[in-house]
Short mmCIF file of C-alpha atoms and ligand atoms in Angstrom, two decimals:
data_model
loop_
_atom_site.label_atom_id
_atom_site.label_comp_id
_atom_site.label_asym_id
_atom_site.label_seq_id
_atom_site.Cartn_x
_atom_site.Cartn_y
_atom_site.Cartn_z
CA MET A 1368 133.96 281.23 182.17
CA ASN A 1369 130.09 281.58 183.15
CA THR A 1370 127.68 279.31 181.75
CA PRO A 1371 124.96 281.37 179.81
CA PRO A 1372 121.18 280.76 181.14
CA LEU A 1373 120.19 278.84 178.22
CA ARG A 1374 116.57 277.51 178.20
CA LEU A 1375 117.34 273.90 177.06
CA ASN A 1376 114.60 271.54 176.47
CA LYS A 1377 114.39 269.30 179.49
CA ASN A 1378 113.24 266.22 177.81
CA ILE A 1379 116.38 266.30 175.87
CA THR A 1380 118.83 267.11 178.65
CA ARG A 1381 117.52 264.00 180.40
CA ILE A 1382 118.25 261.47 177.80
CA LYS A 1383 121.39 259.42 177.64
CA GLU A 1384 123.68 258.56 174.88
CA GLU A 1385 123.76 254.89 173.58
CA GLY A 1386 126.52 253.29 175.46
CA ALA A 1387 127.75 251.16 172.52
CA PHE A 1388 129.06 254.03 170.80
CA ALA A 1389 131.20 255.37 173.94
CA VAL A 1390 132.33 251.66 174.36
CA SER A 1391 133.60 251.43 170.74
CA ASP A 1392 135.32 254.90 170.86
CA ARG A 1393 137.24 253.66 174.00
CA ALA A 1394 138.02 250.22 172.16
CA MET A 1395 139.40 252.23 169.15
CA HIS A 1396 141.42 254.26 171.41
CA LEU A 1397 143.10 251.44 173.28
CA ALA A 1398 143.64 249.78 169.95
CA SER A 1399 145.27 252.92 168.60
CA GLN A 1400 147.63 252.78 171.57
CA GLY A 1401 148.72 249.45 170.62
CA HIS A 1402 146.57 247.15 172.46
CA ASN A 1403 144.98 243.90 170.98
CA VAL A 1404 141.40 244.81 171.39
CA ILE A 1405 138.47 242.12 170.70
CA ASN A 1406 135.52 244.48 170.04
CA LEU A 1407 132.29 242.63 171.01
CA GLY A 1408 130.50 245.96 172.08
CA ILE A 1409 129.06 247.41 168.95
CA GLY A 1410 126.17 245.72 167.18
CA GLN A 1411 127.13 245.36 163.60
CA PRO A 1412 128.12 242.57 161.17
CA ASP A 1413 131.80 242.41 160.39
CA PHE A 1414 131.14 241.38 156.73
CA LEU A 1415 131.29 243.53 153.51
CA PRO A 1416 128.24 244.12 151.98
CA PRO A 1417 127.76 241.80 148.78
CA LYS A 1418 129.43 243.20 145.65
CA HIS A 1419 126.37 243.56 143.58
CA ILE A 1420 125.47 246.20 146.20
CA LEU A 1421 128.60 248.02 145.95
CA ALA A 1422 128.52 248.07 142.35
CA ALA A 1423 125.14 249.62 142.22
CA ALA A 1424 126.27 252.35 144.46
CA GLU A 1425 129.21 253.01 142.33
CA LYS A 1426 126.94 253.26 139.33
CA ALA A 1427 124.71 255.47 141.16
CA ALA A 1428 127.53 257.84 142.15
CA ILE A 1429 128.24 258.47 138.66
CA ASP A 1430 124.86 258.35 137.04
CA GLY A 1431 122.85 259.47 139.91
CA PRO A 1432 120.17 260.34 141.10
CA HIS A 1433 122.15 263.18 142.34
CA GLY A 1434 119.12 265.62 143.45
CA TYR A 1435 116.52 265.28 146.15
CA THR A 1436 114.43 262.25 145.78
CA SER A 1437 110.86 262.02 146.82
CA PRO A 1438 110.82 262.55 150.69
CA THR A 1439 109.45 259.34 151.40
CA GLY A 1440 111.93 257.57 149.00
CA LEU A 1441 112.34 256.60 145.27
CA PRO A 1442 109.17 255.15 144.00
CA VAL A 1443 111.07 252.06 142.40
CA LEU A 1444 112.62 251.38 145.76
CA LYS A 1445 109.37 251.48 147.76
CA GLN A 1446 107.76 249.20 145.03
CA ALA A 1447 110.59 246.81 145.61
CA VAL A 1448 110.36 246.77 149.42
CA ALA A 1449 106.65 246.40 149.07
CA SER A 1450 106.76 243.30 146.68
CA ASN A 1451 109.57 241.67 148.90
CA LEU A 1452 107.50 241.88 152.06
CA THR A 1453 104.35 240.83 150.25
CA ASP A 1454 106.29 237.61 149.10
CA ARG A 1455 108.08 237.01 152.71
CA TYR A 1456 104.97 237.29 154.73
CA LYS A 1457 102.13 236.18 152.07
CA THR A 1458 100.23 239.38 152.64
CA THR A 1459 99.68 242.66 150.75
CA VAL A 1460 101.87 245.66 151.50
CA HIS A 1461 101.36 248.80 149.39
CA PRO A 1462 104.26 250.77 148.18
CA ASP A 1463 102.49 253.93 149.67
CA GLN A 1464 102.96 252.55 153.02
CA ILE A 1465 106.89 252.15 152.70
CA ILE A 1466 108.77 255.20 154.15
CA ILE A 1467 112.75 255.17 153.21
CA VAL A 1468 114.56 256.82 156.01
CA PRO A 1469 118.13 257.31 156.87
CA GLY A 1470 118.69 254.14 159.29
CA GLY A 1471 116.38 252.01 161.19
CA LYS A 1472 116.35 254.38 164.13
CA VAL A 1473 114.64 257.11 162.47
CA THR A 1474 111.56 255.03 162.38
CA ILE A 1475 111.47 254.97 166.23
CA PHE A 1476 112.00 258.46 166.65
CA PHE A 1477 109.16 259.43 164.14
CA ALA A 1478 106.75 256.78 165.87
CA THR A 1479 107.40 258.27 169.20
CA MET A 1480 107.16 261.92 167.93
CA LEU A 1481 103.93 261.22 166.18
CA MET A 1482 102.37 258.91 169.01
CA GLY A 1483 103.87 260.66 172.06
CA GLY A 1484 103.47 263.90 173.82
CA ARG A 1485 102.90 264.79 177.67
CA ASP A 1486 99.64 262.93 178.36
CA SER A 1487 100.63 259.56 176.70
CA GLU A 1488 102.22 256.39 177.92
CA ILE A 1489 104.48 254.20 175.71
CA LEU A 1490 105.15 250.71 176.56
CA TYR A 1491 108.77 249.23 175.65
CA PRO A 1492 110.99 246.23 176.51
CA ASP A 1493 113.20 245.80 179.39
CA PRO A 1494 116.17 244.96 178.66
CA GLY A 1495 115.75 246.50 175.22
CA PHE A 1496 117.43 248.85 172.71
CA PRO A 1497 118.40 251.88 174.50
CA PRO A 1498 117.05 254.38 171.94
CA TYR A 1499 113.35 253.24 172.61
CA LEU A 1500 113.67 254.80 175.97
CA GLU A 1501 115.35 257.85 175.17
CA ALA A 1502 113.05 258.49 172.21
CA ILE A 1503 109.85 258.22 174.59
CA ILE A 1504 111.56 260.55 177.05
CA SER A 1505 112.59 263.08 174.20
CA CYS A 1506 109.02 263.34 173.07
CA GLY A 1507 107.71 263.98 176.64
CA ALA A 1508 105.60 260.66 176.91
CA LYS A 1509 105.71 258.55 179.93
CA PRO A 1510 107.78 255.31 179.47
CA VAL A 1511 106.40 252.20 180.82
CA ALA A 1512 108.68 249.20 180.95
CA TYR A 1513 107.58 245.60 180.30
CA GLY A 1514 109.98 242.77 181.40
CA ILE A 1515 111.76 240.54 178.81
CA LYS A 1516 112.47 237.62 180.86
CA GLU A 1517 115.26 235.10 180.98
CA GLU A 1518 113.14 232.33 182.35
CA LEU A 1519 110.97 232.84 179.28
CA ASP A 1520 114.03 232.43 176.92
CA PHE A 1521 114.21 236.44 176.72
CA SER A 1522 110.48 236.78 175.81
CA PHE A 1523 107.33 237.92 177.46
CA LYS A 1524 103.86 236.92 178.53
CA ALA A 1525 101.37 238.49 176.39
CA GLN A 1526 98.96 238.88 179.32
CA ASP A 1527 101.84 240.75 181.07
CA VAL A 1528 102.04 243.50 178.45
CA LEU A 1529 98.36 243.95 178.02
CA SER A 1530 97.88 244.40 181.66
CA LEU A 1531 100.10 247.57 181.37
CA ILE A 1532 97.78 249.42 178.95
CA THR A 1533 95.75 252.16 180.22
CA ASP A 1534 93.53 254.74 178.31
CA LYS A 1535 96.81 256.83 177.98
CA THR A 1536 98.67 254.20 176.22
CA SER A 1537 99.40 255.41 172.74
CA LEU A 1538 102.14 253.09 171.53
CA ILE A 1539 103.63 249.53 172.24
CA ILE A 1540 107.20 249.01 171.12
CA LEU A 1541 108.05 245.28 170.32
CA ASN A 1542 111.39 243.81 169.21
CA SER A 1543 111.88 240.26 168.01
CA PRO A 1544 114.43 238.84 167.53
CA GLY A 1545 115.46 241.14 170.34
CA ASN A 1546 118.38 243.42 171.09
CA PRO A 1547 120.18 242.86 173.54
CA THR A 1548 119.36 239.37 174.18
CA GLY A 1549 118.70 237.63 170.80
CA GLY A 1550 115.53 236.40 172.16
CA VAL A 1551 112.54 235.48 169.79
CA VAL A 1552 109.06 235.93 171.02
CA PRO A 1553 107.18 232.78 170.24
CA ARG A 1554 104.47 232.77 167.56
CA ALA A 1555 101.62 231.92 170.10
CA GLU A 1556 102.51 234.64 172.32
CA ILE A 1557 102.45 237.10 169.62
CA LYS A 1558 99.17 235.90 168.39
CA LYS A 1559 97.85 236.18 172.15
CA LEU A 1560 98.86 239.81 172.02
CA ALA A 1561 97.61 240.66 168.82
CA ASP A 1562 94.22 239.01 169.79
CA GLY A 1563 94.34 241.12 173.12
CA LEU A 1564 94.93 244.33 171.34
CA GLU A 1565 91.56 244.13 169.81
CA LYS A 1566 90.22 245.39 173.28
CA PHE A 1567 92.26 248.55 172.97
CA PRO A 1568 91.87 250.26 169.45
CA HIS A 1569 93.54 253.41 170.68
CA VAL A 1570 97.05 251.56 170.82
CA THR A 1571 99.40 251.66 168.00
CA ILE A 1572 102.14 248.98 167.70
CA LEU A 1573 105.73 249.51 166.56
CA SER A 1574 107.22 246.33 165.79
CA ASP A 1575 111.02 246.59 165.43
CA GLU A 1576 111.97 243.60 163.05
CA ILE A 1577 115.41 244.69 162.06
CA TYR A 1578 116.75 241.30 163.04
CA GLY A 1579 113.90 239.31 161.35
CA GLN A 1580 116.04 237.71 158.64
CA LEU A 1581 118.86 236.76 161.18
CA ILE A 1582 117.19 233.61 162.84
CA PHE A 1583 118.52 230.39 163.55
CA ASP A 1584 116.95 226.87 164.12
CA GLN A 1585 113.94 227.50 162.23
CA SER A 1586 112.89 229.64 164.90
CA ASP A 1587 109.27 230.76 164.71
CA PHE A 1588 109.91 234.50 164.03
CA THR A 1589 106.48 236.19 163.47
CA SER A 1590 106.10 239.52 161.81
CA LEU A 1591 103.20 241.72 162.90
CA LEU A 1592 102.38 242.20 159.13
CA GLU A 1593 100.83 238.66 159.55
CA PHE A 1594 97.78 240.28 161.67
CA GLU A 1595 95.50 242.12 159.30
CA HIS A 1596 93.24 243.27 161.79
CA LEU A 1597 95.78 245.35 163.22
CA ARG A 1598 97.18 246.63 160.14
CA ASP A 1599 95.85 249.94 160.16
CA ARG A 1600 97.68 250.80 163.47
CA THR A 1601 100.93 248.69 163.05
CA ILE A 1602 104.48 250.24 161.97
CA ILE A 1603 107.02 248.07 161.04
CA LEU A 1604 110.67 248.90 161.54
CA ASP A 1605 113.21 247.50 159.22
CA GLY A 1606 116.15 248.27 157.06
CA TRP A 1607 119.47 247.36 155.55
CA SER A 1608 121.89 247.73 158.42
CA LYS A 1609 121.94 244.41 159.99
CA THR A 1610 120.61 242.04 157.03
CA PHE A 1611 123.04 243.49 154.38
CA ALA A 1612 125.88 244.40 156.57
CA MET A 1613 125.23 248.24 155.73
CA THR A 1614 125.28 250.02 159.11
CA GLY A 1615 127.21 252.99 157.85
CA TRP A 1616 125.09 253.45 154.78
CA ARG A 1617 122.29 254.72 157.06
CA LEU A 1618 119.33 253.30 155.10
CA GLY A 1619 116.17 251.93 156.76
CA TYR A 1620 112.33 251.57 156.05
CA GLY A 1621 109.21 251.94 158.02
CA VAL A 1622 105.76 250.21 157.02
CA TRP A 1623 103.20 252.68 158.13
CA PRO A 1624 99.56 252.50 158.28
CA ILE A 1625 98.27 254.74 155.22
CA GLN A 1626 96.49 257.29 157.48
CA LEU A 1627 99.98 258.05 159.16
CA VAL A 1628 102.08 258.33 156.10
CA GLU A 1629 101.21 262.36 155.52
CA HIS A 1630 102.35 262.95 158.90
CA VAL A 1631 105.58 261.16 158.81
CA ARG A 1632 106.08 262.79 155.07
CA LYS A 1633 105.76 266.11 156.84
CA LEU A 1634 108.37 265.15 159.48
CA ILE A 1635 110.82 264.24 156.80
CA THR A 1636 110.49 267.58 155.03
CA VAL A 1637 111.29 269.20 158.02
CA ASP A 1638 113.96 266.89 159.30
CA HIS A 1639 115.96 265.67 156.47
CA SER A 1640 114.29 266.14 153.04
CA CYS A 1641 115.06 262.57 151.75
CA VAL A 1642 117.61 259.77 151.85
CA ASN A 1643 120.75 260.05 149.59
CA GLY A 1644 120.12 258.68 146.20
CA VAL A 1645 123.30 256.53 146.14
CA ALA A 1646 122.23 254.66 149.39
CA GLN A 1647 118.83 254.12 147.99
CA MET A 1648 120.13 252.60 144.85
CA ALA A 1649 122.33 250.38 146.79
CA GLY A 1650 119.28 249.41 148.69
CA LEU A 1651 117.42 248.51 145.72
CA ALA A 1652 120.23 246.25 144.30
CA ALA A 1653 120.27 244.64 147.84
CA ILE A 1654 116.45 243.90 147.77
CA ASN A 1655 116.40 242.91 144.22
CA GLY A 1656 119.71 240.81 144.32
CA PRO A 1657 120.50 237.35 145.21
CA MET A 1658 120.32 236.32 148.85
CA ASN A 1659 123.11 233.52 148.78
CA GLU A 1660 125.66 235.57 150.46
CA ILE A 1661 123.30 236.73 153.13
CA ASP A 1662 122.38 233.05 153.68
CA GLU A 1663 126.24 232.50 154.26
CA PHE A 1664 126.33 235.46 156.70
CA VAL A 1665 123.37 233.62 158.64
CA LYS A 1666 125.29 230.46 158.76
CA SER A 1667 128.31 231.87 159.88
CA PHE A 1668 126.38 233.70 162.71
CA HIS A 1669 124.97 230.61 163.69
CA GLN A 1670 128.17 228.83 164.04
CA ARG A 1671 129.67 231.84 165.98
CA ARG A 1672 126.53 231.60 168.08
CA ASP A 1673 127.19 228.11 169.10
CA LEU A 1674 130.89 228.72 169.82
CA ILE A 1675 130.29 231.62 172.11
CA VAL A 1676 127.44 230.48 174.14
CA ASN A 1677 129.03 226.97 174.61
CA GLY A 1678 132.08 228.59 175.40
CA LEU A 1679 130.31 230.96 178.02
CA ASN A 1680 128.43 228.13 179.64
CA ALA A 1681 131.86 226.22 180.35
CA ILE A 1682 133.11 229.30 182.35
CA PRO A 1683 132.55 228.92 185.96
CA ASN A 1684 129.65 231.24 187.29
CA ILE A 1685 128.34 232.30 183.95
CA THR A 1686 125.45 230.86 182.16
CA CYS A 1687 124.11 231.93 178.94
CA LYS A 1688 120.82 230.99 177.20
CA MET A 1689 121.05 229.98 173.38
CA PRO A 1690 119.77 233.03 171.57
CA LYS A 1691 117.33 232.21 168.74
CA GLY A 1692 118.20 235.28 166.45
CA ALA A 1693 120.19 238.43 165.73
CA PHE A 1694 123.88 238.33 166.73
CA TYR A 1695 123.89 239.02 170.56
CA ALA A 1696 124.49 236.77 173.58
CA PHE A 1697 123.32 237.94 176.98
CA PRO A 1698 125.33 235.82 179.52
CA ASN A 1699 124.02 235.82 183.03
CA THR A 1700 127.02 236.99 185.16
CA GLN A 1701 125.33 237.40 188.63
CA LYS A 1702 127.11 234.57 190.23
CA THR A 1703 130.70 236.28 189.76
CA GLY A 1704 129.48 238.78 192.37
CA ILE A 1705 130.87 241.61 190.23
CA PRO A 1706 128.57 244.35 189.18
CA SER A 1707 127.86 244.40 185.29
CA LYS A 1708 128.94 247.86 184.79
CA GLU A 1709 132.24 247.14 186.48
CA PHE A 1710 132.58 243.80 184.78
CA ALA A 1711 132.20 245.41 181.33
CA HIS A 1712 134.65 248.22 182.26
CA ARG A 1713 137.34 246.02 183.63
CA LEU A 1714 136.95 243.51 180.95
CA LEU A 1715 137.81 246.30 178.43
CA GLU A 1716 140.64 247.86 180.52
CA GLU A 1717 142.28 244.84 181.71
CA ALA A 1718 141.52 242.29 179.35
CA HIS A 1719 140.85 244.32 176.40
CA VAL A 1720 137.45 242.47 175.39
CA ALA A 1721 134.94 245.09 174.65
CA THR A 1722 131.27 244.18 175.63
CA ILE A 1723 128.11 246.29 176.87
CA SER A 1724 127.05 245.99 180.40
CA GLY A 1725 123.52 244.68 180.61
CA ASP A 1726 122.13 247.72 182.57
CA ALA A 1727 122.79 249.97 179.55
CA PHE A 1728 119.80 248.13 178.32
CA GLY A 1729 117.44 248.87 181.27
CA ASN A 1730 117.04 248.02 184.97
CA ASN A 1731 116.31 244.18 184.03
CA GLY A 1732 119.77 244.11 182.27
CA LYS A 1733 121.65 244.16 185.59
CA GLY A 1734 123.55 241.14 186.15
CA TYR A 1735 124.15 240.46 182.36
CA LEU A 1736 126.48 241.24 179.76
CA ARG A 1737 125.81 241.92 175.95
CA ILE A 1738 128.28 240.10 173.65
CA SER A 1739 127.95 241.15 169.99
CA TYR A 1740 129.31 237.86 168.38
CA ALA A 1741 129.70 239.49 165.01
CA ALA A 1742 133.75 238.68 165.15
CA SER A 1743 135.56 235.75 163.78
CA GLN A 1744 135.70 232.31 165.43
CA GLN A 1745 139.35 233.17 166.06
CA GLU A 1746 138.61 236.20 167.89
CA LEU A 1747 135.74 234.87 169.86
CA THR A 1748 137.86 231.77 170.97
CA LYS A 1749 140.35 234.41 172.36
CA ALA A 1750 137.79 236.43 174.03
CA LEU A 1751 136.54 233.44 175.95
CA SER A 1752 139.88 232.65 177.23
CA ARG A 1753 140.60 236.21 178.26
CA ILE A 1754 137.17 236.35 180.04
CA GLU A 1755 138.12 233.01 181.80
CA LYS A 1756 141.38 234.46 182.84
CA PHE A 1757 139.95 237.75 183.99
CA LEU A 1758 137.63 235.96 186.54
CA ILE A 1759 140.20 233.84 188.14
N1 LIG B 549 116.58 248.46 166.29
C1 LIG B 549 117.34 247.64 166.84
C2 LIG B 549 116.78 246.60 167.67
C3 LIG B 549 118.65 247.67 166.78
O1 LIG B 549 119.68 246.66 167.61
C4 LIG B 549 119.31 248.72 165.91
C5 LIG B 549 120.76 248.85 165.72
O2 LIG B 549 121.52 248.48 166.57
C6 LIG B 549 118.28 249.61 165.21
C7 LIG B 549 116.91 249.31 165.39
C8 LIG B 549 118.80 250.74 164.40
O3 LIG B 549 119.53 250.36 163.24
P1 LIG B 549 120.25 251.43 162.31
O4 LIG B 549 121.64 251.36 162.54
O5 LIG B 549 119.82 251.14 160.76
O6 LIG B 549 119.61 252.69 162.63
#
């Protein structure tokens, strides 16, 4: 059959699918064939959302809201998110700045759509969450990578990021705690960056803080909301997926500068109209409800982190920094001599442990693997011994 000469948008044909989903599909396929697969590939908590959240969803499924909600979200939910942020960061966030969206990713897409375009440059972290680069390419902007460095405990030097800004730079994407490394950018460096940005008033900041409540060792996680002088050009990305173990619910929010809200609202009415009411009511119960189960999730991730990182460091030719947040370990596998793509591929096919090759997160991820340790301690112990055997 001849392929018709369709005029596809080249920006879209250039983008790549996020690798974690393909690995997950393959892991599920191997499992369906009877293999005992340990899935450390996909980045999602292995807990159920707390019961009060499920009960709120059940009630909303019967009682509603059943129709469209306001495009930017239910007012009661926006109010609850704004109060929550105001309490957490001792700053004032207005409910009109909150935009409820179907998942954290949507805020990335809207921010790049809004700030991108052919003549703009967007800075993004490498290694970093793959949709940043693909969203930048989709909107036609020029991607400019800044390095996330192992020797800086998977952080960056503010000066290195500032030195990449030109008069075409429209947006800087930040992510701390970071995917895929679990690195947390120290407060001093965020402060230097925030101070340095005063010289570049044309630059908007998108701070992806989706792992902001999954931090260990009283790490000095810093929200960009703490910098009042940048507030009129800072977008915060957060959501329910990771904190409340609600990845499949597709519920996230952005905190937007007031002058950008009308543009995002237009995009929503063109794109998805609103988020479904059941998910929003569940999100409201999560934000207003007790946090004791979430504290238990974090404790459990902490123990698992120690287990997997200490275990990886005991395997010859692998070294792994202790991550300070999220639920990812990013071991350096260069000394094994096996290229990371081959390592991840063979580890899944031969040892049935799913991980993601570091170069799926950018050029600087070459020579690393991403391990999502959102799995039981028993499974993590088994995975460690399979990795060790695989390398003999
Ligand atoms: N930001 C980062 C850094 C992530 O790792 C993820 C999910 O993996 C997201 C955003 C998107 O989250 P969601 O599943 O809510 O779209």
